[in-house]
mmCIF file of C-alpha atoms in Angstrom:
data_model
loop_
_atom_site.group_PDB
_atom_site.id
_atom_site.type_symbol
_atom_site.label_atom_id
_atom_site.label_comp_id
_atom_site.label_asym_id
_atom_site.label_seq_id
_atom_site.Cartn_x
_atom_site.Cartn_y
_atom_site.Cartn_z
ATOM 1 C CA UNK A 613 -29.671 -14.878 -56.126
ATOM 2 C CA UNK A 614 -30.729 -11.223 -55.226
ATOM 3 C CA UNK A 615 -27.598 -9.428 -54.192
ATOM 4 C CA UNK A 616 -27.604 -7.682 -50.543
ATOM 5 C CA UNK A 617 -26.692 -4.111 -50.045
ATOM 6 C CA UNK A 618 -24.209 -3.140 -47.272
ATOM 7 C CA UNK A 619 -22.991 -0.446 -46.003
ATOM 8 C CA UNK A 620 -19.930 -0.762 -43.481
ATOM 9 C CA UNK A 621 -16.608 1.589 -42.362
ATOM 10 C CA UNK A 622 -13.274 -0.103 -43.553
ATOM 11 C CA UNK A 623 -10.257 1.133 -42.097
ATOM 12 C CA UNK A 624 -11.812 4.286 -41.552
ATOM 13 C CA UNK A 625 -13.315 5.358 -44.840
ATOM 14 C CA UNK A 626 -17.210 4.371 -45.841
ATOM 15 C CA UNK A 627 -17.716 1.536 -48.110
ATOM 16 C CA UNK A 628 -20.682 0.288 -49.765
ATOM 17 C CA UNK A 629 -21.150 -2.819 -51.662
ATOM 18 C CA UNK A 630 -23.155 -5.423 -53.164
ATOM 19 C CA UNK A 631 -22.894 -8.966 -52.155
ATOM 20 C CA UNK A 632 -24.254 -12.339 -51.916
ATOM 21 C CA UNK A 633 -25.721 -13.846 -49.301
ATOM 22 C CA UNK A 634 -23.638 -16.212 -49.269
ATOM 23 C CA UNK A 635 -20.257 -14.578 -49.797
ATOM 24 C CA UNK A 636 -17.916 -14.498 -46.627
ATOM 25 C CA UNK A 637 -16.285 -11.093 -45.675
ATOM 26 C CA UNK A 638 -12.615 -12.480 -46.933
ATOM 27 C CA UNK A 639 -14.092 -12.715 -50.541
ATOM 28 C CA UNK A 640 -15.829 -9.386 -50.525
ATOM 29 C CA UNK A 641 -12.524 -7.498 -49.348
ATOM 30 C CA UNK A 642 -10.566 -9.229 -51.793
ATOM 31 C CA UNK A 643 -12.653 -10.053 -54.765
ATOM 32 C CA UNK A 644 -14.955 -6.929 -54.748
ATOM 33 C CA UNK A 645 -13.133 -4.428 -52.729
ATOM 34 C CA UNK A 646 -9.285 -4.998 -54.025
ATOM 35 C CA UNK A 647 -8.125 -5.225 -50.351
ATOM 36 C CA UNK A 648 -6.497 -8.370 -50.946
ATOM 37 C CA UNK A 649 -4.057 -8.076 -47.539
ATOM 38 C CA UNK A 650 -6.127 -11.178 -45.493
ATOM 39 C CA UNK A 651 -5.088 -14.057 -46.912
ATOM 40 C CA UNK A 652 -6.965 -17.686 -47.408
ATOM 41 C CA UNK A 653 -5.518 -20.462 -46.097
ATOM 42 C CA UNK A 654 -7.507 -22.600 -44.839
ATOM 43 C CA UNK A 655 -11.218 -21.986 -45.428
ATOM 44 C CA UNK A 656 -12.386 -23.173 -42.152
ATOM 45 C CA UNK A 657 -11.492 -20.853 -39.527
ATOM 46 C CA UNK A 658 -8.182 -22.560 -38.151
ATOM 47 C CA UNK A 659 -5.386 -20.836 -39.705
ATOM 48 C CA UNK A 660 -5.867 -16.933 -39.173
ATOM 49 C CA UNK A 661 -4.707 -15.722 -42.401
ATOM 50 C CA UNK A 662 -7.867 -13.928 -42.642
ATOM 51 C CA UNK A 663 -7.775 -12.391 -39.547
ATOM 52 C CA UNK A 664 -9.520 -8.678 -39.583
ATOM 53 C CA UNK A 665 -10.672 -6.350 -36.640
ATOM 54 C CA UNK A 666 -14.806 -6.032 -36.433
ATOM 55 C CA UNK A 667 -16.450 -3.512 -33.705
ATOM 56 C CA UNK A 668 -13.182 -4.000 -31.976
ATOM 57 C CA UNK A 669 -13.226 -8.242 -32.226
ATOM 58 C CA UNK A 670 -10.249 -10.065 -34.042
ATOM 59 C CA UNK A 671 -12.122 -12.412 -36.647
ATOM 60 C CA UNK A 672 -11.728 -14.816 -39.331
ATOM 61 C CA UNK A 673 -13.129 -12.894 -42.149
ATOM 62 C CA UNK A 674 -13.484 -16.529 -43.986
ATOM 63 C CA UNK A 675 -16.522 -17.331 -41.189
ATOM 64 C CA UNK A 676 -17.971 -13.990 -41.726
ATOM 65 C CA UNK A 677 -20.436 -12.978 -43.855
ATOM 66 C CA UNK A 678 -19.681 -10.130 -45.999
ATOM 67 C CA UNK A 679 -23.365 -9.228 -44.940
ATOM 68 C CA UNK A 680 -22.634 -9.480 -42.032
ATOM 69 C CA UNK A 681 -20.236 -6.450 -41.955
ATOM 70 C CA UNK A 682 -23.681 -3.826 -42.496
ATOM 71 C CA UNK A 683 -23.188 -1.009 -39.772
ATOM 72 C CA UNK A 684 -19.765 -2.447 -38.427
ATOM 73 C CA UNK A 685 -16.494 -1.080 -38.057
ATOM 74 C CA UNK A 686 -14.055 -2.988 -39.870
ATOM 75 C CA UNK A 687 -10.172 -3.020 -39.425
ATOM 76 C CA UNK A 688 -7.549 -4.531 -42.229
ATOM 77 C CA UNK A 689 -4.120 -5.022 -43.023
ATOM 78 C CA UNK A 690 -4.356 -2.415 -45.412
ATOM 79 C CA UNK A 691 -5.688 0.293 -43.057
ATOM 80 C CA UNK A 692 -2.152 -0.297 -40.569
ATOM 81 C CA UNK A 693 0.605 1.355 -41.875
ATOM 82 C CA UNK A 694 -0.488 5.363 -42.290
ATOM 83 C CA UNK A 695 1.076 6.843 -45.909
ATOM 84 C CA UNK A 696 4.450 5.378 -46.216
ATOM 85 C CA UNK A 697 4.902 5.167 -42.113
ATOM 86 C CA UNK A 698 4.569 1.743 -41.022
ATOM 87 C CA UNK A 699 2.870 0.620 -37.897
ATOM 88 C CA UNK A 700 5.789 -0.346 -35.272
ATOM 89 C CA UNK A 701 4.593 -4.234 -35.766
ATOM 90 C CA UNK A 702 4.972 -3.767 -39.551
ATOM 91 C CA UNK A 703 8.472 -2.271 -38.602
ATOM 92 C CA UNK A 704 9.694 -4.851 -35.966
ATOM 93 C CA UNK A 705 8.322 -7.789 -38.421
ATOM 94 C CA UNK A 706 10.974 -6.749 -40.766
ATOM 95 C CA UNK A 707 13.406 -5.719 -38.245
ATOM 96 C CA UNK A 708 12.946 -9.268 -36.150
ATOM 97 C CA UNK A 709 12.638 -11.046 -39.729
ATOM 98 C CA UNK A 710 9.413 -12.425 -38.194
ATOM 99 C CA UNK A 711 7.930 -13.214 -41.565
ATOM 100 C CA UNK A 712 9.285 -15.169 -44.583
ATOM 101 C CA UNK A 713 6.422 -16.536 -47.440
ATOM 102 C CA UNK A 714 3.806 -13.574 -46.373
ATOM 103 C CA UNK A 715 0.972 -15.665 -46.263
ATOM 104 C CA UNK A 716 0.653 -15.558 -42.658
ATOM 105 C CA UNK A 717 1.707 -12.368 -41.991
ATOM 106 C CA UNK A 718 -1.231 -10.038 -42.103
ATOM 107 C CA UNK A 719 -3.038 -12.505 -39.899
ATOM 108 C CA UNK A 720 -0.291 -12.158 -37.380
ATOM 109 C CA UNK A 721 -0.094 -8.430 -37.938
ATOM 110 C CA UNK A 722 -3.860 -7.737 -36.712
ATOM 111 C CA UNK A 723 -4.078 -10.551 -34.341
ATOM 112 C CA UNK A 724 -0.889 -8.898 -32.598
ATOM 113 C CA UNK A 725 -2.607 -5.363 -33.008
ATOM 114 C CA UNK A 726 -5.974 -6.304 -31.724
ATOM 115 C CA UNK A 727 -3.396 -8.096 -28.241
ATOM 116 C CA UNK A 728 -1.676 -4.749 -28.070
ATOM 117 C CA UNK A 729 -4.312 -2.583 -27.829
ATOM 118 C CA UNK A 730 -5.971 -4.294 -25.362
ATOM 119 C CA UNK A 731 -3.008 -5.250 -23.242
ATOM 120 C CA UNK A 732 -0.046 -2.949 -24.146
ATOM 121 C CA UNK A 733 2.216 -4.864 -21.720
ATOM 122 C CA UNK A 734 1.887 -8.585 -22.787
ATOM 123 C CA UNK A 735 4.366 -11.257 -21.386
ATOM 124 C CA UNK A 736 5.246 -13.637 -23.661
ATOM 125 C CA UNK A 737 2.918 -16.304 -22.705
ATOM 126 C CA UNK A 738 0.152 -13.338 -22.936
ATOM 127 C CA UNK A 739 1.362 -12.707 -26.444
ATOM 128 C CA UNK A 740 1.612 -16.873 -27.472
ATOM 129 C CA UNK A 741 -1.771 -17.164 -26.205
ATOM 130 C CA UNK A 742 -3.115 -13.912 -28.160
ATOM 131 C CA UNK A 743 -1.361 -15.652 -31.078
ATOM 132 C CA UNK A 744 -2.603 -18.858 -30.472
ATOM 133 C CA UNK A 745 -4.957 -18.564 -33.492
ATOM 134 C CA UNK A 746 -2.729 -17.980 -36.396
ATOM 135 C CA UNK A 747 -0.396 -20.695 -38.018
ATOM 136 C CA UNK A 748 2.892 -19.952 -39.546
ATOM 137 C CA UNK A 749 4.895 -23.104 -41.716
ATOM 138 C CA UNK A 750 8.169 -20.559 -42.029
ATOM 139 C CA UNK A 751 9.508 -19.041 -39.304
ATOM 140 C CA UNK A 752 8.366 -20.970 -36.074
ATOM 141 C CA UNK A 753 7.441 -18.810 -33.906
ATOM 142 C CA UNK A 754 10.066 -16.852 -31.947
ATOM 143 C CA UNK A 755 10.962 -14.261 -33.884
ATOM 144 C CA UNK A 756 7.155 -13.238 -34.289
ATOM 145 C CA UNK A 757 7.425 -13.104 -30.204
ATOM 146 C CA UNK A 758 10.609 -11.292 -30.378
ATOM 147 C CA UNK A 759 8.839 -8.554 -32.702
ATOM 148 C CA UNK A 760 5.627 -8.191 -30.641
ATOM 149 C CA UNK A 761 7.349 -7.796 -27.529
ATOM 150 C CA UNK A 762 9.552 -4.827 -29.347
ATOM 151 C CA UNK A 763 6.823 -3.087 -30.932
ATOM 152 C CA UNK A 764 5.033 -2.987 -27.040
ATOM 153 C CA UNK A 765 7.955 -1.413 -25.905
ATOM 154 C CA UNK A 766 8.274 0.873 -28.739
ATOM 155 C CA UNK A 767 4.294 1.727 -28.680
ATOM 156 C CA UNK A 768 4.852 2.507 -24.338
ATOM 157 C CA UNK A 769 7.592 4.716 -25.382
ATOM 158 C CA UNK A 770 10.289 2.728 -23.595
#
C-alpha cells in the first residue's frame, strides 16, 4: 500500500509524515511520531483515552485518520504543560489526586482543556457533561470535578 504524505501543525510546531491510508491519527502520534501521551483503550471511540484537539474540536484520535490530519491544527497532551511549567489542570490533577493508573488521564486532561476554553466558568454539571466522553476505572469521578473546577478558578484569576 502506497504511503500518503501529510503535512499537519502539532502542538504548534510543523510535522510531516508518511502514513497509511489506513492508519488512525492515535497510531501515527504514537508509533511514528513518539508522542505517545493519548492512550488506547478501547479502539472504538467510547473511552476517550485518545482524546486530542483538531481545528479547535476534541476528538478520538483512534476514529481519525492520520490522513486525515493534512492542513489541520492538532493539539496533544504533550503540547500542555510549557518547559517544566505545568498547565493549571496538570497542576490541580496532582493537587486534587484526580488521577491514579494514568491511562485515562491525558484524555481527561484535553477533554477538560478543550471545556475550559470554551466555557471558562463551567458548573459542575457543565463540566460532567463536557466529561461525559472519557471513562476512568480508578478514581470515580469527583476528584476529576474537584480539579477542573480549581483550575477554572485559577485560569479566571480568582
Amino acid at each position: 500500500m502506497a504511503g500518503v504524505a501529510v503535512s499537519t501543525t502539532i502542538n504548534g510546531d510543523a510535522v510531516e509524515y508518511l502514513c497509511q491510508p489506513d492508519e488512525t491519527l492515535l497510531e501515527v502520534l504514537r508509533d511514528r511520531l513518539g508522542l505517545t501521551g493519548a492512550k488506547e483503550g478501547c479502539g472504538t471511540g467510547d473511552c476517550g483515552a485518545c482524546s486530542v484537539i483538531v481545528d479547535g474540536r476534541l476528538v478520538c484520535s483512534c476514529l481519525v485518520l492520520g490522513a486525515e490530519a493534512e492542513g489541520r491544527k492538532v493539539e496533544t497532551i504533550e503540547g500542555m504543560a510549557h518547559g517544566d511549567q505545568l498547565h493549571p489542570l496538570q497542576q490541580k490533577f496532582i493537587e486534587h489526586a484526580a488521577l491514579q493508573c494514568g491511562i485515562c488521564t491525558p484524555g481527561f486532561l484535553i477533554a477538560a482543556k478543550d471545556l475550559l476554553e470554551k466555557n471558562p466558568s463551567p458548573t459542575e454539571e457543565e463540566i460532567r457533561f463536557g466529561l461525559a466522553g472519557n471513562l476512568c476505572r480508578c478514581t470515580g469521578y469527583d476528584k476529576i470535578v474537584r480539579a477542573v473546577q480549581d483550575a477554572a478558578a485559577v485560569m479566571k484569576g480568582a
